[in-house]
Coordinates of N, CA and C in Angstrom, one line a residue:
P5 N 16.8 298.7 193.8 CA 16.4 297.5 194.5 C 17.2 297.4 195.8
G6 N 16.5 296.9 196.8 CA 17.1 296.8 198.1 C 16.9 298.0 199.0
V7 N 16.7 299.2 198.4 CA 16.5 300.4 199.2 C 15.1 300.3 199.9
E8 N 15.1 300.6 201.2 CA 13.8 300.5 202.0 C 13.1 301.9 202.1
R9 N 11.8 301.8 202.1 CA 11.0 303.1 202.3 C 10.8 303.4 203.7
N10 N 10.5 304.6 204.0 CA 10.4 305.1 205.4 C 9.0 305.6 205.7
A11 N 8.0 305.5 204.8 CA 6.7 306.1 205.0 C 6.0 305.2 206.1
P12 N 5.1 305.8 206.9 CA 4.4 305.1 207.9 C 3.6 303.9 207.3
L13 N 3.5 302.9 208.1 CA 2.7 301.7 207.8 C 3.3 300.9 206.6
S14 N 4.5 301.2 206.2 CA 5.1 300.5 205.0 C 5.9 299.3 205.5
N15 N 6.0 299.1 206.8 CA 6.8 297.9 207.3 C 8.2 297.9 206.7
N16 N 8.7 299.0 206.3 CA 10.1 299.2 205.8 C 10.4 298.1 204.7
R17 N 9.4 297.8 203.9 CA 9.6 296.9 202.7 C 10.5 297.6 201.7
P18 N 11.2 296.9 200.9 CA 12.0 297.5 199.8 C 11.1 298.2 198.8
L19 N 11.6 299.2 198.2 CA 10.8 300.1 197.3 C 10.2 299.3 196.1
D20 N 10.8 298.2 195.7 CA 10.3 297.4 194.6 C 9.5 296.1 195.1
Q21 N 9.1 296.1 196.3 CA 8.4 294.9 196.8 C 6.9 295.1 197.0
L22 N 6.1 294.1 196.6 CA 4.7 294.2 196.8 C 4.3 294.0 198.3
R23 N 3.2 294.6 198.7 CA 2.6 294.2 199.9 C 2.2 292.7 199.9
P24 N 2.1 292.1 201.1 CA 1.6 290.7 201.1 C 0.3 290.5 200.4
V25 N 0.3 289.5 199.5 CA -0.9 289.2 198.7 C -1.5 287.9 199.1
K26 N -2.8 287.8 199.3 CA -3.5 286.6 199.7 C -4.8 286.4 199.0
F27 N -5.1 285.2 198.5 CA -6.3 284.9 197.8 C -7.1 283.9 198.7
E28 N -8.3 284.1 199.0 CA -9.2 283.1 199.6 C -10.3 282.8 198.7
L29 N -10.2 281.5 198.1 CA -11.1 281.1 197.1 C -12.4 280.6 197.7
D30 N -13.5 280.5 196.9 CA -14.8 280.1 197.3 C -15.2 280.8 198.6
Y31 N -15.0 282.1 198.6 CA -15.3 282.9 199.8 C -16.8 283.0 200.1
V32 N -17.6 283.1 199.0 CA -19.0 283.1 199.1 C -19.5 281.8 198.4
M33 N -20.5 281.1 198.9 CA -20.8 279.8 198.4 C -21.7 279.8 197.2
Y34 N -22.4 280.9 196.9 CA -23.3 280.9 195.8 C -22.7 281.3 194.4
P35 N -21.8 282.2 194.3 CA -21.4 282.6 192.9 C -20.6 281.5 192.2
E36 N -20.5 281.6 190.9 CA -19.8 280.6 190.1 C -18.2 280.8 190.3
G37 N -17.8 282.0 190.7 CA -16.5 282.2 191.1 C -16.4 283.2 192.3
S38 N -15.7 283.0 193.3 CA -15.7 283.9 194.4 C -14.3 284.0 195.1
V39 N -13.7 285.2 195.2 CA -12.4 285.3 195.7 C -12.4 286.5 196.6
L40 N -11.8 286.4 197.8 CA -11.4 287.5 198.6 C -9.9 287.8 198.5
I41 N -9.5 288.9 197.9 CA -8.1 289.2 197.7 C -7.7 290.3 198.8
S42 N -6.6 290.0 199.4 CA -6.0 291.0 200.3 C -4.6 291.4 199.7
M43 N -4.4 292.7 199.6 CA -3.1 293.3 199.2 C -2.7 294.2 200.4
G44 N -1.9 293.8 201.3 CA -1.7 294.6 202.5 C -2.9 294.6 203.2
N45 N -3.4 295.9 203.6 CA -4.6 296.0 204.3 C -5.8 296.3 203.5
T46 N -5.6 296.3 202.1 CA -6.7 296.4 201.2 C -7.4 295.1 201.0
R47 N -8.7 295.0 201.1 CA -9.4 293.7 200.9 C -10.6 294.0 200.0
V48 N -10.7 293.2 199.0 CA -11.8 293.3 198.0 C -12.4 291.9 197.7
L49 N -13.7 291.9 197.8 CA -14.5 290.7 197.5 C -14.9 290.7 196.1
C50 N -14.5 289.6 195.3 CA -14.8 289.6 193.9 C -15.7 288.3 193.6
N51 N -16.9 288.6 193.2 CA -17.9 287.5 193.0 C -18.2 287.5 191.5
A52 N -18.1 286.4 190.8 CA -18.4 286.2 189.4 C -19.7 285.5 189.2
T53 N -20.6 286.0 188.4 CA -21.9 285.4 188.2 C -22.0 285.2 186.7
V54 N -22.5 283.9 186.3 CA -22.7 283.6 184.9 C -24.2 283.8 184.7
E55 N -24.6 284.6 183.8 CA -26.0 284.9 183.5 C -26.3 284.5 182.1
E56 N -27.5 283.9 181.9 CA -28.0 283.6 180.6 C -28.7 284.7 179.9
T57 N -27.9 285.8 179.7 CA -28.4 287.0 179.1 C -27.2 287.7 178.4
L58 N -27.5 288.7 177.5 CA -26.5 289.4 176.8 C -26.9 290.9 176.8
P59 N -26.0 291.8 176.7 CA -26.3 293.2 176.4 C -27.2 293.3 175.2
R60 N -28.0 294.3 175.1 CA -28.9 294.4 174.0 C -28.2 294.4 172.6
W61 N -27.1 295.1 172.6 CA -26.4 295.2 171.3 C -25.7 293.9 170.8
L62 N -25.7 292.9 171.7 CA -25.2 291.6 171.2 C -26.3 290.6 171.0
H63 N -27.6 291.0 171.2 CA -28.7 290.0 170.9 C -28.7 289.7 169.4
N64 N -29.1 288.4 169.2 CA -29.3 288.0 167.8 C -28.0 288.0 167.0
S65 N -26.9 288.0 167.7 CA -25.6 287.9 167.0 C -25.4 286.4 166.5
K66 N -24.9 286.3 165.3 CA -24.6 285.0 164.7 C -23.3 284.4 165.2
L67 N -22.6 285.2 166.0 CA -21.3 284.7 166.4 C -21.4 283.9 167.7
K68 N -22.6 283.8 168.3 CA -22.7 283.1 169.6 C -21.7 283.6 170.6
Q69 N -21.5 284.9 170.6 CA -20.5 285.6 171.4 C -21.1 285.9 172.8
G70 N -20.2 285.7 173.8 CA -20.6 286.1 175.2 C -20.0 287.5 175.5
W71 N -20.2 287.8 176.8 CA -19.7 289.1 177.2 C -19.2 289.0 178.7
V72 N -18.2 289.8 179.0 CA -17.6 289.9 180.3 C -17.5 291.3 180.7
T73 N -18.1 291.6 181.9 CA -18.1 292.9 182.4 C -17.9 292.9 183.9
A74 N -17.8 294.1 184.5 CA -17.5 294.2 186.0 C -18.3 295.4 186.6
E75 N -18.5 295.3 187.9 CA -19.1 296.4 188.6 C -18.2 296.5 189.9
Y76 N -18.1 297.8 190.3 CA -17.2 298.1 191.4 C -17.9 299.0 192.4
S77 N -17.7 298.8 193.7 CA -18.3 299.6 194.7 C -17.5 299.5 196.0
M78 N -17.6 300.5 196.9 CA -16.9 300.5 198.1 C -17.9 300.6 199.3
L79 N -17.7 299.8 200.3 CA -18.6 299.8 201.4 C -18.4 301.1 202.2
P80 N -19.5 301.6 202.8 CA -19.4 302.9 203.4 C -18.3 303.1 204.4
R81 N -17.9 302.0 205.2 CA -16.9 302.1 206.2 C -15.6 301.4 205.7
A82 N -15.4 301.3 204.4 CA -14.2 300.7 203.9 C -13.0 301.7 204.1
T83 N -13.4 302.9 204.3 CA -12.4 304.0 204.4 C -12.4 304.6 205.8
L84 N -11.4 305.5 206.1 CA -11.3 306.0 207.4 C -12.5 306.7 207.9
E85 N -13.2 307.4 207.0 CA -14.5 308.1 207.3 C -15.5 307.5 206.5
R86 N -16.8 307.4 206.9 CA -17.8 306.8 206.2 C -18.1 307.6 204.9
T87 N -18.3 306.9 203.8 CA -18.7 307.5 202.5 C -20.1 307.0 202.2
P88 N -20.9 307.9 201.7 CA -22.3 307.5 201.4 C -22.4 306.4 200.3
R89 N -23.4 305.6 200.4 CA -23.7 304.6 199.4 C -24.1 305.3 198.1
E90 N -23.7 304.7 196.9 CA -24.1 305.3 195.6 C -25.5 304.7 195.2
R91 N -26.5 305.3 195.8 CA -27.9 304.8 195.6 C -28.4 305.0 194.2
N92 N -28.0 306.0 193.5 CA -28.5 306.3 192.2 C -27.6 305.9 191.1
G93 N -26.9 304.8 191.3 CA -25.9 304.3 190.3 C -24.5 304.7 190.6
P94 N -23.5 304.1 190.0 CA -22.1 304.4 190.3 C -21.8 305.8 189.9
G95 N -21.0 306.5 190.8 CA -20.5 307.8 190.5 C -19.4 307.8 189.4
G96 N -18.8 308.9 189.1 CA -17.8 309.0 188.0 C -16.6 308.1 188.3
R97 N -16.1 308.2 189.6 CA -14.9 307.4 189.9 C -15.2 305.9 189.8
S98 N -16.3 305.5 190.3 CA -16.7 304.0 190.3 C -16.9 303.6 188.8
Q99 N -17.5 304.4 188.0 CA -17.7 304.0 186.6 C -16.3 303.9 185.9
E100 N -15.4 304.8 186.2 CA -14.1 304.7 185.6 C -13.4 303.4 186.0
I101 N -13.5 303.1 187.3 CA -12.8 301.9 187.8 C -13.4 300.6 187.2
Q102 N -14.8 300.5 187.2 CA -15.4 299.3 186.7 C -15.2 299.1 185.2
R103 N -15.1 300.2 184.5 CA -14.7 300.0 183.1 C -13.3 299.5 182.9
L104 N -12.4 300.0 183.7 CA -11.0 299.5 183.7 C -11.0 298.0 184.0
I105 N -11.7 297.6 185.0 CA -11.7 296.2 185.4 C -12.3 295.4 184.3
G106 N -13.4 295.8 183.7 CA -14.0 295.1 182.6 C -13.1 294.9 181.4
R107 N -12.4 296.0 181.0 CA -11.4 295.9 179.9 C -10.3 294.9 180.2
S108 N -9.9 295.0 181.4 CA -8.8 294.1 181.8 C -9.2 292.6 181.8
L109 N -10.4 292.3 182.3 CA -10.9 290.9 182.3 C -11.2 290.4 180.8
R110 N -11.7 291.3 180.0 CA -11.9 290.9 178.6 C -10.5 290.6 177.9
A111 N -9.5 291.3 178.3 CA -8.1 291.0 177.8 C -7.6 289.6 178.2
A112 N -8.1 289.2 179.4 CA -7.7 287.9 179.9 C -8.4 286.7 179.2
M113 N -9.4 287.0 178.4 CA -10.2 285.9 177.8 C -9.4 285.4 176.5
G114 N -9.4 284.1 176.3 CA -8.9 283.5 175.1 C -9.8 283.7 173.9
T115 N -11.1 283.6 174.2 CA -12.1 283.8 173.2 C -13.4 284.3 173.9
M116 N -14.2 285.1 173.1 CA -15.5 285.5 173.6 C -16.6 284.7 173.0
A117 N -16.3 283.7 172.2 CA -17.3 282.8 171.6 C -17.6 281.7 172.5
F118 N -18.2 282.0 173.6 CA -18.6 280.9 174.6 C -20.1 280.8 174.8
G119 N -20.8 281.2 173.8 CA -22.3 281.1 173.9 C -22.9 282.4 174.4
E120 N -24.2 282.5 174.5 CA -24.9 283.7 174.8 C -25.0 283.8 176.4
Y121 N -23.9 284.1 177.0 CA -23.8 284.3 178.4 C -23.1 285.6 178.7
T122 N -23.4 286.2 179.8 CA -22.7 287.3 180.4 C -22.0 286.8 181.7
I123 N -20.7 287.1 181.8 CA -20.0 286.8 183.1 C -19.8 288.2 183.7
R124 N -20.4 288.4 184.9 CA -20.4 289.7 185.5 C -19.6 289.5 186.9
V125 N -18.6 290.3 187.0 CA -17.8 290.2 188.3 C -18.0 291.5 189.1
D126 N -18.6 291.2 190.3 CA -18.8 292.3 191.3 C -17.6 292.5 192.2
C127 N -17.0 293.6 192.2 CA -15.8 293.9 193.1 C -16.3 294.9 194.2
D128 N -16.4 294.4 195.4 CA -16.8 295.2 196.5 C -15.6 295.4 197.5
V129 N -15.3 296.6 197.7 CA -14.1 296.9 198.6 C -14.6 296.9 200.0
L130 N -14.1 295.9 200.8 CA -14.4 295.8 202.2 C -13.6 296.7 203.0
Q131 N -12.3 296.9 202.6 CA -11.4 297.7 203.4 C -10.4 298.3 202.4
A132 N -10.2 299.6 202.5 CA -9.4 300.3 201.5 C -8.2 300.9 202.2
D133 N -7.0 300.5 201.7 CA -5.7 301.1 202.1 C -4.8 301.2 200.9
G134 N -5.4 301.8 199.9 CA -4.6 302.1 198.6 C -4.7 300.9 197.7
G135 N -4.7 301.2 196.4 CA -4.7 300.1 195.4 C -6.0 299.3 195.3
T136 N -7.1 299.9 195.5 CA -8.4 299.2 195.4 C -8.7 298.7 194.0
R137 N -8.4 299.6 193.0 CA -8.7 299.2 191.6 C -7.7 298.1 191.1
T138 N -6.5 298.2 191.5 CA -5.5 297.1 191.1 C -5.8 295.8 191.8
A139 N -6.1 295.8 193.1 CA -6.5 294.6 193.8 C -7.8 294.0 193.2
S140 N -8.7 294.9 192.8 CA -10.0 294.4 192.1 C -9.7 293.7 190.9
I141 N -8.8 294.2 190.0 CA -8.5 293.5 188.8 C -7.8 292.2 189.0
T142 N -6.9 292.1 189.9 CA -6.2 290.9 190.2 C -7.1 289.8 190.8
G143 N -7.9 290.2 191.8 CA -8.9 289.3 192.4 C -10.0 288.9 191.4
A144 N -10.5 289.8 190.6 CA -11.5 289.5 189.7 C -11.1 288.5 188.6
C145 N -9.8 288.6 188.2 CA -9.3 287.6 187.2 C -9.4 286.2 187.8
V146 N -9.1 286.0 189.0 CA -9.2 284.6 189.6 C -10.6 284.2 189.7
A147 N -11.5 285.1 190.1 CA -12.9 284.7 190.1 C -13.4 284.4 188.7
L148 N -13.0 285.2 187.7 CA -13.4 284.9 186.3 C -12.9 283.6 185.9
A149 N -11.7 283.2 186.2 CA -11.2 281.9 185.8 C -12.0 280.8 186.4
D150 N -12.4 280.9 187.6 CA -13.3 279.9 188.3 C -14.6 279.8 187.6
A151 N -15.2 281.0 187.2 CA -16.5 281.1 186.6 C -16.5 280.4 185.2
T152 N -15.4 280.7 184.4 CA -15.3 280.1 183.1 C -15.1 278.6 183.2
A153 N -14.4 278.1 184.2 CA -14.2 276.7 184.4 C -15.6 276.1 184.7
W154 N -16.4 276.8 185.6 CA -17.7 276.3 185.9 C -18.6 276.2 184.6
L155 N -18.5 277.3 183.8 CA -19.3 277.3 182.6 C -19.0 276.1 181.7
S156 N -17.7 275.8 181.6 CA -17.2 274.8 180.7 C -17.7 273.4 181.2
R157 N -17.6 273.2 182.5 CA -18.1 271.9 183.1 C -19.6 271.8 182.9
T158 N -20.3 272.9 183.0 CA -21.8 272.8 183.0 C -22.4 272.7 181.6
T159 N -21.8 273.4 180.7 CA -22.3 273.4 179.3 C -21.6 272.6 178.3
G160 N -20.3 272.2 178.6 CA -19.5 271.5 177.7 C -18.8 272.3 176.7
V161 N -18.9 273.6 176.7 CA -18.1 274.5 175.8 C -16.7 274.5 176.3
P162 N -15.7 274.6 175.4 CA -14.3 274.7 175.8 C -14.1 275.9 176.7
D163 N -13.3 275.8 177.7 CA -13.0 276.9 178.6 C -12.5 278.1 177.9
P164 N -13.2 279.2 177.9 CA -12.8 280.3 177.1 C -11.7 281.2 177.7
F165 N -11.3 280.9 179.0 CA -10.3 281.7 179.7 C -9.0 281.6 178.9
G166 N -8.2 282.7 178.9 CA -7.0 282.8 178.2 C -5.8 282.7 179.1
C167 N -5.5 283.9 179.7 CA -4.3 283.9 180.6 C -4.6 284.9 181.7
L168 N -3.8 284.9 182.8 CA -4.0 285.7 183.9 C -3.7 287.2 183.6
V169 N -4.4 288.0 184.2 CA -4.2 289.5 184.2 C -4.0 290.0 185.6
A170 N -3.1 290.9 185.9 CA -2.9 291.5 187.2 C -2.6 292.9 187.1
A171 N -2.7 293.6 188.2 CA -2.5 295.1 188.1 C -1.7 295.5 189.4
V172 N -1.0 296.6 189.3 CA -0.3 297.1 190.5 C -0.1 298.6 190.3
S173 N 0.0 299.3 191.4 CA 0.2 300.8 191.4 C 1.7 301.0 191.6
V174 N 2.1 302.2 191.0 CA 3.5 302.7 191.1 C 3.4 304.2 191.4
G175 N 4.2 304.7 192.3 CA 4.1 306.1 192.5 C 5.5 306.7 192.8
V176 N 5.6 308.0 192.8 CA 6.8 308.7 193.2 C 6.4 309.5 194.4
V177 N 7.1 309.1 195.5 CA 6.8 309.7 196.8 C 8.2 310.3 197.3
E178 N 8.2 311.6 197.6 CA 9.4 312.2 198.1 C 10.6 311.9 197.2
G179 N 10.4 311.8 195.9 CA 11.5 311.6 194.9 C 11.8 310.1 194.7
E180 N 11.1 309.2 195.5 CA 11.4 307.8 195.3 C 10.3 307.1 194.5
V181 N 10.7 306.2 193.6 CA 9.8 305.4 192.9 C 9.4 304.2 193.7
R182 N 8.1 304.1 194.0 CA 7.7 303.0 195.0 C 6.6 302.1 194.3
L183 N 6.7 300.9 194.6 CA 5.7 299.9 194.1 C 4.6 299.7 195.1
D184 N 3.3 299.5 194.6 CA 2.2 299.1 195.4 C 2.0 300.0 196.6
L185 N 1.5 301.2 196.3 CA 1.4 302.2 197.4 C 0.2 301.9 198.3
A186 N 0.5 302.0 199.6 CA -0.5 302.0 200.7 C -1.1 303.4 200.7
Y187 N -2.2 303.6 201.4 CA -2.9 304.9 201.3 C -2.0 306.0 201.8
L188 N -1.3 305.9 202.9 CA -0.5 307.0 203.4 C 0.6 307.4 202.4
E189 N 1.0 306.5 201.6 CA 2.0 306.8 200.6 C 1.3 307.4 199.4
D190 N 0.2 306.9 199.0 CA -0.6 307.3 197.8 C -1.1 308.7 197.9
K191 N -1.5 309.1 199.1 CA -2.1 310.5 199.3 C -1.1 311.6 199.2
D192 N 0.2 311.2 199.4 CA 1.3 312.2 199.3 C 2.1 312.0 198.0
A193 N 1.7 311.1 197.1 CA 2.5 310.9 195.9 C 2.5 312.0 195.0
G194 N 3.6 312.4 194.4 CA 3.7 313.4 193.4 C 3.3 312.9 192.0
V195 N 3.5 311.6 191.8 CA 3.1 310.9 190.6 C 2.4 309.6 191.0
D196 N 1.3 309.3 190.4 CA 0.5 308.1 190.7 C 0.2 307.4 189.4
A197 N 0.5 306.1 189.3 CA 0.3 305.3 188.1 C -0.2 303.9 188.4
N198 N -0.9 303.3 187.4 CA -1.4 302.0 187.5 C -1.0 301.2 186.3
F199 N -0.5 300.0 186.5 CA -0.1 299.1 185.4 C -0.9 297.9 185.4
V200 N -1.5 297.5 184.2 CA -2.3 296.3 184.1 C -1.6 295.4 183.0
M201 N -1.3 294.2 183.4 CA -0.5 293.3 182.5 C -1.0 291.9 182.4
L202 N -0.9 291.3 181.2 CA -1.2 289.9 181.0 C 0.1 289.1 181.2
E203 N 0.0 287.9 181.7 CA 1.2 287.1 181.8 C 1.7 286.7 180.4
P204 N 3.0 286.6 180.1 CA 4.0 286.9 181.0 C 4.5 288.4 181.0
D205 N 4.2 289.1 179.8 CA 4.9 290.4 179.7 C 4.1 291.3 178.7
R206 N 2.8 291.3 178.7 CA 2.1 292.1 177.7 C 1.3 293.2 178.5
F207 N 1.3 294.4 178.1 CA 0.6 295.5 178.8 C -0.8 295.5 178.2
V208 N -1.8 295.6 179.1 CA -3.2 295.9 178.8 C -3.5 297.4 178.9
E209 N -3.0 298.0 179.9 CA -3.3 299.4 180.1 C -2.3 300.0 181.1
V210 N -2.0 301.3 180.8 CA -1.1 302.1 181.7 C -1.8 303.4 182.0
Q211 N -2.0 303.7 183.2 CA -2.6 305.0 183.6 C -1.6 305.8 184.5
G212 N -1.3 307.0 184.2 CA -0.4 307.8 184.9 C -0.9 309.2 185.1
T213 N -0.7 309.8 186.3 CA -1.1 311.1 186.6 C 0.0 311.9 187.3
G214 N 0.4 313.0 186.8 CA 1.3 313.9 187.6 C 0.5 314.7 188.6
E215 N 0.4 314.2 189.8 CA -0.4 314.9 190.8 C 0.2 316.2 191.2
A216 N 1.5 316.1 191.6 CA 2.3 317.3 191.9 C 3.7 317.3 191.4
G217 N 3.9 316.4 190.4 CA 5.2 316.3 189.8 C 5.1 315.7 188.4
T218 N 6.1 315.2 187.9 CA 6.1 314.7 186.5 C 6.8 313.3 186.5

């Protein structure tokens, strides 16, 4: 604690300090929940939609259970060089990320018995500078909380939201353990990990990869 990092674009923040985090609520006027989250220079738009439909495997359930899911995509110029749009459905990386977001959001729910509704959160990366999946989880949770509050006001069901979930990256760069990596740190990290937690202290998921180290 207190040791500062020297990687470019890090603003010499301490190794254990997050980048500045900002939430802009009701960013889009139409969704039941809408949040623009900024973590440093990474910006993700998270829009939550309440749909009167269910996945096929939940149809005719006697539990009156709803479903929470997520989709993730990155705009072509969210990155330094243009990346093609995924016109034939999400690629492998996008599928992995949106499944992680969905699992994290379902962990945040107090109950799934909120009627035959699907809450779908679309996470669109507007600008990527590291930590897009962790920013998506954190922003999507806020959008989800607004959407469940809307559902409760509209239908009279008790608000099914449980507690906040958030995520952050951790990496080892040049032998230093660093929190919340920006892209220039992440691309050179020997170890890259993501932590997803419920407040105050419960783990949802831990992902770790030894890229060039252990």
